[in-house]
Amino acid sequence: MPPMRRPPPPGFTLVELLVALFIMAVLAGLAWQGVDGMLRTRTATQESIDRSAREATVLGQWEQDLNALYGGDTVPPLQFDGRTLRLTRSAIGGVQVVAWAVHDGAWWRWAGPVTTRTAELQQQWLASQQLLANAPGQLRALDGAQQWQIYFFRGNGWSNAQSSGDLVATPGPAPPASAGGAVIAPREALPTAVRLVLTLPQGALTRDLALPMP
């Protein structure tokens, strides 16, 4: 009697293989979507952190400029024309003119050289009114800025920075001997605070800053 042969082990049919491959493909796709989602989340989080850090740095410079206002009589200490805010600030070694403006999709800062000469300071003020995109000393401080508005706190409330403020008398150049007394040149009083409203892609950024007493 011939020995009995064992039946061959059961195998997989073509349909079963195709089903298995389909299931593995679906699982691989789901796994990749999860990994891709985590990568996108991490990238977005890092971009948000970088943007917040950049905003904090630029706002820190903005506050430093306003906290260092120089109240001399040669040029205005603070002025906003609807597009550019110009200010005169004390710096190490002298005084300089600084201009902040929003244009070309960014918030820009320009700073003139530090000087101790009246004529040079006046030239800086004039130069700040004619700034070009490639002007020396101009920095693209913050990308994404679309528009902005500045408000001054005068009296008991906020008002548009372009509206006229109260005038105060300040000593001017010495008069001829026949005139008697000193010349009193009126100028606008500094506001007690400045409000910045900057429109960014993620929304409006508002920052209030109390100015130092002159």
mmCIF file of N, CA and C in Angstrom, residues 69-79 86-89 95-98 115 117-129 170 187-188 190:
data_model
loop_
_atom_site.group_PDB
_atom_site.id
_atom_site.type_symbol
_atom_site.label_atom_id
_atom_site.label_comp_id
_atom_site.label_asym_id
_atom_site.label_seq_id
_atom_site.Cartn_x
_atom_site.Cartn_y
_atom_site.Cartn_z
ATOM 1 N N LEU A 69 11.621 110.432 22.869
ATOM 2 C CA LEU A 69 11.305 111.682 22.170
ATOM 3 C C LEU A 69 12.149 112.836 22.694
ATOM 4 N N TYR A 70 12.631 113.638 21.739
ATOM 5 C CA TYR A 70 13.440 114.813 22.079
ATOM 6 C C TYR A 70 12.583 116.050 21.847
ATOM 7 N N GLY A 71 12.373 116.812 22.878
ATOM 8 C CA GLY A 71 11.483 117.970 22.783
ATOM 9 C C GLY A 71 12.167 119.265 22.440
ATOM 10 N N GLY A 72 13.117 119.257 21.536
ATOM 11 C CA GLY A 72 13.775 120.498 21.135
ATOM 12 C C GLY A 72 12.884 121.341 20.243
ATOM 13 N N ASP A 73 13.383 122.521 19.871
ATOM 14 C CA ASP A 73 12.609 123.457 19.065
ATOM 15 C C ASP A 73 13.085 123.521 17.621
ATOM 16 N N THR A 74 14.106 122.753 17.268
ATOM 17 C CA THR A 74 14.644 122.821 15.919
ATOM 18 C C THR A 74 13.696 122.199 14.909
ATOM 19 N N VAL A 75 13.203 121.012 15.219
ATOM 20 C CA VAL A 75 12.234 120.313 14.372
ATOM 21 C C VAL A 75 11.136 119.761 15.283
ATOM 22 N N PRO A 76 9.961 119.428 14.731
ATOM 23 C CA PRO A 76 8.887 118.896 15.589
ATOM 24 C C PRO A 76 9.319 117.591 16.244
ATOM 25 N N PRO A 77 8.950 117.384 17.506
ATOM 26 C CA PRO A 77 9.296 116.124 18.164
ATOM 27 C C PRO A 77 8.473 114.946 17.664
ATOM 28 N N LEU A 78 7.241 115.201 17.165
ATOM 29 C CA LEU A 78 6.349 114.118 16.750
ATOM 30 C C LEU A 78 5.339 114.659 15.757
ATOM 31 N N GLN A 79 5.178 113.917 14.630
ATOM 32 C CA GLN A 79 4.243 114.385 13.594
ATOM 33 C C GLN A 79 3.775 113.200 12.756
ATOM 34 N N ARG A 86 6.767 110.762 11.875
ATOM 35 C CA ARG A 86 8.142 111.232 12.059
ATOM 36 C C ARG A 86 8.318 111.678 13.498
ATOM 37 N N LEU A 87 9.491 111.400 14.020
ATOM 38 C CA LEU A 87 9.780 111.818 15.395
ATOM 39 C C LEU A 87 11.256 112.136 15.527
ATOM 40 N N THR A 88 11.541 112.948 16.504
ATOM 41 C CA THR A 88 12.925 113.277 16.846
ATOM 42 C C THR A 88 13.222 112.625 18.185
ATOM 43 N N ARG A 89 14.276 111.846 18.234
ATOM 44 C CA ARG A 89 14.571 111.101 19.450
ATOM 45 C C ARG A 89 16.010 111.308 19.895
ATOM 46 N N VAL A 95 21.185 113.410 18.689
ATOM 47 C CA VAL A 95 19.762 113.345 18.359
ATOM 48 C C VAL A 95 19.631 112.856 16.920
ATOM 49 N N GLN A 96 18.509 112.192 16.612
ATOM 50 C CA GLN A 96 18.272 111.725 15.249
ATOM 51 C C GLN A 96 16.788 111.779 14.930
ATOM 52 N N VAL A 97 16.495 111.794 13.631
ATOM 53 C CA VAL A 97 15.123 111.756 13.156
ATOM 54 C C VAL A 97 14.805 110.322 12.738
ATOM 55 N N VAL A 98 13.628 109.841 13.137
ATOM 56 C CA VAL A 98 13.166 108.495 12.793
ATOM 57 C C VAL A 98 11.815 108.613 12.112
ATOM 58 N N THR A 115 23.266 113.102 15.326
ATOM 59 C CA THR A 115 23.982 114.355 15.131
ATOM 60 C C THR A 115 23.803 115.263 16.336
ATOM 61 N N ARG A 117 24.284 118.706 15.509
ATOM 62 C CA ARG A 117 24.221 119.971 14.778
ATOM 63 C C ARG A 117 22.788 120.265 14.349
ATOM 64 N N THR A 118 22.370 121.493 14.566
ATOM 65 C CA THR A 118 21.009 121.899 14.231
ATOM 66 C C THR A 118 20.737 121.771 12.743
ATOM 67 N N ALA A 119 21.665 122.246 11.915
ATOM 68 C CA ALA A 119 21.450 122.210 10.466
ATOM 69 C C ALA A 119 21.304 120.771 9.968
ATOM 70 N N GLU A 120 22.117 119.862 10.498
ATOM 71 C CA GLU A 120 22.034 118.466 10.071
ATOM 72 C C GLU A 120 20.709 117.841 10.503
ATOM 73 N N LEU A 121 20.219 118.196 11.680
ATOM 74 C CA LEU A 121 18.946 117.669 12.150
ATOM 75 C C LEU A 121 17.805 118.163 11.260
ATOM 76 N N GLN A 122 17.864 119.428 10.857
ATOM 77 C CA GLN A 122 16.845 119.959 9.950
ATOM 78 C C GLN A 122 16.905 119.273 8.589
ATOM 79 N N GLN A 123 18.096 118.978 8.115
ATOM 80 C CA GLN A 123 18.232 118.260 6.850
ATOM 81 C C GLN A 123 17.645 116.852 6.947
ATOM 82 N N GLN A 124 17.849 116.208 8.097
ATOM 83 C CA GLN A 124 17.257 114.886 8.294
ATOM 84 C C GLN A 124 15.735 114.952 8.232
ATOM 85 N N TRP A 125 15.170 115.976 8.850
ATOM 86 C CA TRP A 125 13.708 116.107 8.854
ATOM 87 C C TRP A 125 13.177 116.275 7.425
ATOM 88 N N LEU A 126 13.863 117.076 6.645
ATOM 89 C CA LEU A 126 13.462 117.246 5.249
ATOM 90 C C LEU A 126 13.636 115.943 4.470
ATOM 91 N N ALA A 127 14.723 115.230 4.740
ATOM 92 C CA ALA A 127 14.965 113.962 4.043
ATOM 93 C C ALA A 127 13.890 112.941 4.393
ATOM 94 N N SER A 128 13.380 112.968 5.622
ATOM 95 C CA SER A 128 12.354 112.013 6.027
ATOM 96 C C SER A 128 11.036 112.240 5.298
ATOM 97 N N GLN A 129 10.860 113.402 4.695
ATOM 98 C CA GLN A 129 9.652 113.705 3.946
ATOM 99 C C GLN A 129 9.749 113.286 2.485
ATOM 100 N N THR A 170 6.812 128.335 23.171
ATOM 101 C CA THR A 170 8.189 127.910 23.448
ATOM 102 C C THR A 170 9.137 129.038 23.077
ATOM 103 N N ARG A 187 3.850 126.117 19.266
ATOM 104 C CA ARG A 187 3.925 124.808 18.628
ATOM 105 C C ARG A 187 2.890 123.896 19.294
ATOM 106 N N GLU A 188 2.588 122.792 18.632
ATOM 107 C CA GLU A 188 1.606 121.868 19.184
ATOM 108 C C GLU A 188 2.168 121.141 20.401
ATOM 109 N N LEU A 190 2.730 118.112 22.896
ATOM 110 C CA LEU A 190 2.813 116.667 22.705
ATOM 111 C C LEU A 190 1.605 115.974 23.325
#
